[in-house]
Amino acid sequence: MYKKDEQEKAKKNLIITSILIYGIILIVFFSYKHNKINDVTVLKYGRTDNYILNRPEIGISKNDDKNQYAGQYTPWTVKTNGGKKVAYLTFDDGPSLNTKKILNILNKNNIKATFFLIGKNAEKHPDLVKDEFYCGEVIGNHTYSHQLNYKEGTESFINDLNKCDEVLKSILGKSYNSKLIRFPGGSFGPKLEPFRASVTSAGYRFIDWNDAIGDANGYNLPVKTLLSNLKKYTTQNTVVILMHDAGAKTTTAEALPQIIEYLKSKGYSFDTLE
């Protein structure tokens, strides 16, 4: 009788233990799933090369973020002191004749921006590359050929980055030593995970954006449309704004004074990516 009671007790303990373990597993599973959903929300906005990445601000210091040299750089995740609002103006796909117009507007407003250059365009306009650099703008690498399909593999992609890096160094000399890059079309999605890892291993620091004016959606879009997009997507205290200074983006240059005016009216100061 005593032995039977012990067996029943052991059986009950086993059942209780199993239920507890199962409950813990469920809690961990749903907690992980919830965090994955809320970690990064990607909103589709136009073509494949124009996504907007929205992530919540977290409490890490600016210095900690700046010291993250290689890998992904996400300044909009840095909680600013006192709710300070900072706008990073970024221009992709240049240089072109529009670059000169943009530089004049920036200089007039005493604002510096970050330009991600395509290597083959830099070869065509070396004087504009120098103008950007000596005006105090930050220059980043946007690959040599700007291939959007990523079908050639990670080694080819790194070679394309390195080729652009060599072009920029040939124009600017030892003064250029930046490792800041932007993926053509952005680094979003599981497909590009091997590319993100390879870029990090190669010592590059890559950045996407969390704001845009939508000039990637077509040629010479109305200024009114570009401003409307900006107002729609400027929702965080720190915004990295995607714009383009390619030759076909003439209305981007036309809209820039109003873009700056709007951001100032909303309390933003301006800074460059480093």
GROMACS .gro file of C-alpha atoms in nm:
model
  274
    1MET     CA    1   0.000   0.000   0.000
    2TYR     CA    2   0.282   0.238   0.092
    3LYS     CA    3   0.463   0.159  -0.233
    4LYS     CA    4   0.146   0.227  -0.433
    5ASP     CA    5   0.102   0.568  -0.264
    6GLU     CA    6   0.462   0.658  -0.349
    7GLN     CA    7   0.405   0.564  -0.712
    8GLU     CA    8   0.090   0.777  -0.728
    9LYS     CA    9   0.274   1.070  -0.570
   10ALA     CA   10   0.563   1.038  -0.815
   11LYS     CA   11   0.318   1.022  -1.104
   12LYS     CA   12   0.144   1.343  -0.988
   13ASN     CA   13   0.480   1.521  -0.947
   14LEU     CA   14   0.579   1.418  -1.298
   15ILE     CA   15   0.254   1.552  -1.441
   16ILE     CA   16   0.290   1.883  -1.253
   17THR     CA   17   0.653   1.919  -1.364
   18SER     CA   18   0.557   1.849  -1.726
   19ILE     CA   19   0.281   2.111  -1.714
   20LEU     CA   20   0.520   2.370  -1.569
   21ILE     CA   21   0.784   2.300  -1.835
   22TYR     CA   22   0.525   2.321  -2.112
   23GLY     CA   23   0.397   2.650  -1.972
   24ILE     CA   24   0.747   2.797  -1.961
   25ILE     CA   25   0.807   2.690  -2.322
   26LEU     CA   26   0.484   2.860  -2.432
   27ILE     CA   27   0.574   3.182  -2.248
   28VAL     CA   28   0.923   3.192  -2.404
   29PHE     CA   29   0.783   3.117  -2.751
   30PHE     CA   30   0.516   3.386  -2.751
   31SER     CA   31   0.751   3.640  -2.590
   32TYR     CA   32   1.008   3.579  -2.865
   33LYS     CA   33   0.743   3.600  -3.136
   34HIS     CA   34   0.612   3.928  -2.994
   35ASN     CA   35   0.962   4.079  -2.982
   36LYS     CA   36   1.038   3.973  -3.339
   37ILE     CA   37   0.721   4.138  -3.464
   38ASN     CA   38   0.788   4.463  -3.279
   39ASP     CA   39   1.163   4.476  -3.333
   40VAL     CA   40   1.156   4.606  -3.690
   41THR     CA   41   0.857   4.721  -3.889
   42VAL     CA   42   0.926   4.776  -4.256
   43LEU     CA   43   0.672   4.981  -4.443
   44LYS     CA   44   0.666   4.936  -4.818
   45TYR     CA   45   0.693   5.267  -4.994
   46GLY     CA   46   0.711   5.255  -5.372
   47ARG     CA   47   0.976   5.046  -5.544
   48THR     CA   48   1.203   4.780  -5.399
   49ASP     CA   49   1.480   5.038  -5.351
   50ASN     CA   50   1.269   5.269  -5.137
   51TYR     CA   51   1.169   5.115  -4.807
   52ILE     CA   52   1.127   5.306  -4.486
   53LEU     CA   53   1.259   5.142  -4.172
   54ASN     CA   54   1.083   5.242  -3.849
   55ARG     CA   55   1.231   5.124  -3.522
   56PRO     CA   56   1.154   5.236  -3.166
   57GLU     CA   57   1.400   5.460  -2.988
   58ILE     CA   58   1.597   5.283  -2.717
   59GLY     CA   59   1.800   5.413  -2.428
   60ILE     CA   60   2.160   5.385  -2.545
   61SER     CA   61   2.405   5.669  -2.547
   62LYS     CA   62   2.519   5.847  -2.861
   63ASN     CA   63   2.879   5.756  -2.785
   64ASP     CA   64   2.798   5.386  -2.771
   65ASP     CA   65   2.633   5.410  -3.112
   66LYS     CA   66   2.919   5.607  -3.265
   67ASN     CA   67   3.168   5.348  -3.146
   68GLN     CA   68   2.991   5.075  -3.341
   69TYR     CA   69   3.233   5.103  -3.632
   70ALA     CA   70   3.158   4.805  -3.856
   71GLY     CA   71   2.809   4.671  -3.914
   72GLN     CA   72   2.470   4.838  -3.913
   73TYR     CA   73   2.440   5.199  -3.802
   74THR     CA   74   2.095   5.311  -3.685
   75PRO     CA   75   2.106   5.661  -3.533
   76TRP     CA   76   1.726   5.672  -3.506
   77THR     CA   77   1.744   5.405  -3.233
   78VAL     CA   78   1.947   5.637  -3.011
   79LYS     CA   79   1.738   5.810  -2.745
   80THR     CA   80   1.830   6.179  -2.763
   81ASN     CA   81   1.869   6.392  -2.452
   82GLY     CA   82   1.564   6.602  -2.375
   83GLY     CA   83   1.382   6.488  -2.686
   84LYS     CA   84   1.623   6.671  -2.918
   85LYS     CA   85   1.520   6.642  -3.283
   86VAL     CA   86   1.791   6.577  -3.541
   87ALA     CA   87   1.759   6.542  -3.919
   88TYR     CA   88   2.025   6.374  -4.132
   89LEU     CA   89   1.987   6.474  -4.497
   90THR     CA   90   2.123   6.201  -4.724
   91PHE     CA   91   2.155   6.196  -5.103
   92ASP     CA   92   2.212   5.881  -5.309
   93ASP     CA   93   2.321   5.803  -5.667
   94GLY     CA   94   2.529   6.111  -5.746
   95PRO     CA   95   2.723   6.303  -5.828
   96SER     CA   96   2.548   6.477  -6.116
   97LEU     CA   97   2.472   6.830  -6.228
   98ASN     CA   98   2.199   6.838  -5.963
   99THR     CA   99   2.465   6.793  -5.696
  100LYS     CA  100   2.596   7.145  -5.754
  101LYS     CA  101   2.247   7.291  -5.705
  102ILE     CA  102   2.204   7.095  -5.384
  103LEU     CA  103   2.543   7.205  -5.251
  104ASN     CA  104   2.455   7.570  -5.315
  105ILE     CA  105   2.128   7.533  -5.120
  106LEU     CA  106   2.302   7.356  -4.832
  107ASN     CA  107   2.574   7.621  -4.816
  108LYS     CA  108   2.316   7.899  -4.820
  109ASN     CA  109   2.146   7.742  -4.517
  110ASN     CA  110   2.474   7.651  -4.343
  111ILE     CA  111   2.374   7.282  -4.340
  112LYS     CA  112   2.590   6.979  -4.410
  113ALA     CA  113   2.460   6.654  -4.556
  114THR     CA  114   2.578   6.302  -4.636
  115PHE     CA  115   2.622   6.191  -4.998
  116PHE     CA  116   2.639   5.825  -5.099
  117LEU     CA  117   2.821   5.821  -5.432
  118ILE     CA  118   2.811   5.568  -5.715
  119GLY     CA  119   3.166   5.500  -5.826
  120LYS     CA  120   3.104   5.520  -6.200
  121ASN     CA  121   2.932   5.858  -6.152
  122ALA     CA  122   3.220   5.981  -5.939
  123GLU     CA  123   3.457   5.894  -6.225
  124LYS     CA  124   3.249   6.113  -6.458
  125HIS     CA  125   3.234   6.408  -6.217
  126PRO     CA  126   3.552   6.412  -6.004
  127ASP     CA  127   3.530   6.790  -5.958
  128LEU     CA  128   3.187   6.752  -5.797
  129VAL     CA  129   3.325   6.488  -5.562
  130LYS     CA  130   3.591   6.737  -5.456
  131ASP     CA  131   3.332   7.013  -5.421
  132GLU     CA  132   3.129   6.793  -5.185
  133PHE     CA  133   3.430   6.699  -4.980
  134TYR     CA  134   3.577   7.047  -4.945
  135CYS     CA  135   3.236   7.196  -4.864
  136GLY     CA  136   3.241   6.978  -4.555
  137GLU     CA  137   2.985   6.721  -4.665
  138VAL     CA  138   3.028   6.359  -4.561
  139ILE     CA  139   3.091   6.119  -4.849
  140GLY     CA  140   2.980   5.757  -4.837
  141ASN     CA  141   3.012   5.459  -5.069
  142HIS     CA  142   2.708   5.346  -5.274
  143THR     CA  143   2.896   5.078  -5.474
  144TYR     CA  144   3.060   5.128  -5.811
  145SER     CA  145   2.780   4.998  -6.036
  146HIS     CA  146   2.460   5.018  -5.822
  147GLN     CA  147   2.328   4.668  -5.897
  148LEU     CA  148   1.988   4.619  -5.731
  149ASN     CA  149   1.925   4.248  -5.784
  150TYR     CA  150   2.215   4.109  -5.574
  151LYS     CA  151   2.235   3.802  -5.800
  152GLU     CA  152   2.614   3.805  -5.826
  153GLY     CA  153   2.674   3.699  -5.467
  154THR     CA  154   2.851   3.848  -5.167
  155GLU     CA  155   3.205   3.836  -5.306
  156SER     CA  156   3.102   4.034  -5.613
  157PHE     CA  157   2.920   4.286  -5.393
  158ILE     CA  158   3.224   4.344  -5.173
  159ASN     CA  159   3.438   4.384  -5.485
  160ASP     CA  160   3.192   4.646  -5.613
  161LEU     CA  161   3.218   4.835  -5.283
  162ASN     CA  162   3.597   4.812  -5.288
  163LYS     CA  163   3.607   4.941  -5.645
  164CYS     CA  164   3.402   5.246  -5.549
  165ASP     CA  165   3.628   5.298  -5.248
  166GLU     CA  166   3.931   5.297  -5.477
  167VAL     CA  167   3.770   5.550  -5.712
  168LEU     CA  168   3.692   5.789  -5.426
  169LYS     CA  169   4.045   5.755  -5.288
  170SER     CA  170   4.190   5.822  -5.633
  171ILE     CA  171   3.994   6.149  -5.646
  172LEU     CA  172   4.034   6.267  -5.287
  173GLY     CA  173   4.362   6.104  -5.192
  174LYS     CA  174   4.448   6.016  -4.834
  175SER     CA  175   4.187   6.263  -4.710
  176TYR     CA  176   3.919   6.005  -4.785
  177ASN     CA  177   3.915   5.715  -4.540
  178SER     CA  178   3.544   5.660  -4.476
  179LYS     CA  179   3.397   5.312  -4.438
  180LEU     CA  180   3.037   5.437  -4.441
  181ILE     CA  181   2.822   5.274  -4.709
  182ARG     CA  182   2.462   5.238  -4.818
  183PHE     CA  183   2.328   4.932  -4.996
  184PRO     CA  184   2.160   5.001  -5.332
  185GLY     CA  185   1.792   4.969  -5.245
  186GLY     CA  186   1.872   4.939  -4.874
  187SER     CA  187   1.990   4.641  -4.671
  188PHE     CA  188   1.641   4.521  -4.580
  189GLY     CA  189   1.509   4.166  -4.573
  190PRO     CA  190   1.632   3.811  -4.507
  191LYS     CA  191   1.766   3.773  -4.862
  192LEU     CA  192   2.043   4.022  -4.787
  193GLU     CA  193   2.150   3.873  -4.453
  194PRO     CA  194   2.463   3.712  -4.609
  195PHE     CA  195   2.547   4.047  -4.768
  196ARG     CA  196   2.508   4.232  -4.437
  197ALA     CA  197   2.738   3.979  -4.271
  198SER     CA  198   2.997   4.008  -4.549
  199VAL     CA  199   2.993   4.387  -4.539
  200THR     CA  200   3.044   4.382  -4.162
  201SER     CA  201   3.332   4.134  -4.193
  202ALA     CA  202   3.491   4.359  -4.455
  203GLY     CA  203   3.491   4.645  -4.203
  204TYR     CA  204   3.220   4.857  -4.362
  205ARG     CA  205   2.949   5.040  -4.169
  206PHE     CA  206   2.612   5.044  -4.343
  207ILE     CA  207   2.308   5.262  -4.290
  208ASP     CA  208   1.956   5.264  -4.430
  209TRP     CA  209   1.692   5.529  -4.354
  210ASN     CA  210   1.372   5.587  -4.160
  211ASP     CA  211   1.234   5.877  -4.363
  212ALA     CA  212   1.205   5.965  -4.732
  213ILE     CA  213   1.064   6.216  -4.976
  214GLY     CA  214   0.975   5.948  -5.232
  215ASP     CA  215   1.189   6.077  -5.518
  216ALA     CA  216   1.287   5.717  -5.598
  217ASN     CA  217   0.933   5.656  -5.724
  218GLY     CA  218   0.978   5.832  -6.056
  219TYR     CA  219   1.138   6.114  -6.251
  220ASN     CA  220   1.064   6.477  -6.174
  221LEU     CA  221   0.784   6.413  -5.928
  222PRO     CA  222   0.603   6.734  -5.830
  223VAL     CA  223   0.759   6.926  -5.543
  224LYS     CA  224   0.420   6.916  -5.371
  225THR     CA  225   0.428   6.534  -5.375
  226LEU     CA  226   0.780   6.519  -5.233
  227LEU     CA  227   0.686   6.753  -4.948
  228SER     CA  228   0.371   6.556  -4.876
  229ASN     CA  229   0.576   6.237  -4.847
  230LEU     CA  230   0.821   6.407  -4.612
  231LYS     CA  231   0.543   6.527  -4.383
  232LYS     CA  232   0.388   6.181  -4.381
  233TYR     CA  233   0.704   5.994  -4.286
  234THR     CA  234   0.878   6.243  -4.056
  235THR     CA  235   0.754   6.088  -3.732
  236GLN     CA  236   1.059   6.030  -3.510
  237ASN     CA  237   1.292   6.259  -3.319
  238THR     CA  238   1.587   6.136  -3.524
  239VAL     CA  239   1.529   6.104  -3.897
  240VAL     CA  240   1.764   5.983  -4.169
  241ILE     CA  241   1.601   6.115  -4.485
  242LEU     CA  242   1.651   5.935  -4.816
  243MET     CA  243   1.684   6.167  -5.118
  244HIS     CA  244   1.864   6.145  -5.451
  245ASP     CA  245   2.094   6.377  -5.644
  246ALA     CA  246   2.100   6.171  -5.964
  247GLY     CA  247   2.073   6.365  -6.289
  248ALA     CA  248   1.704   6.291  -6.336
  249LYS     CA  249   1.601   6.413  -5.989
  250THR     CA  250   1.573   6.783  -6.067
  251THR     CA  251   1.266   6.839  -5.849
  252THR     CA  252   1.455   6.708  -5.546
  253ALA     CA  253   1.685   7.008  -5.572
  254GLU     CA  254   1.383   7.234  -5.628
  255ALA     CA  255   1.211   7.095  -5.317
  256LEU     CA  256   1.515   7.112  -5.090
  257PRO     CA  257   1.466   7.471  -4.962
  258GLN     CA  258   1.110   7.385  -4.858
  259ILE     CA  259   1.226   7.055  -4.707
  260ILE     CA  260   1.476   7.241  -4.492
  261GLU     CA  261   1.218   7.504  -4.398
  262TYR     CA  262   0.966   7.238  -4.294
  263LEU     CA  263   1.216   7.049  -4.079
  264LYS     CA  264   1.325   7.370  -3.907
  265SER     CA  265   0.961   7.456  -3.836
  266LYS     CA  266   0.926   7.121  -3.661
  267GLY     CA  267   1.226   7.189  -3.440
  268TYR     CA  268   1.489   6.978  -3.613
  269SER     CA  269   1.857   7.061  -3.616
  270PHE     CA  270   2.084   6.910  -3.881
  271ASP     CA  271   2.383   6.679  -3.861
  272THR     CA  272   2.592   6.448  -4.080
  273LEU     CA  273   2.647   6.075  -4.050
  274GLU     CA  274   2.992   5.962  -3.941
   0.00000   0.00000   0.00000
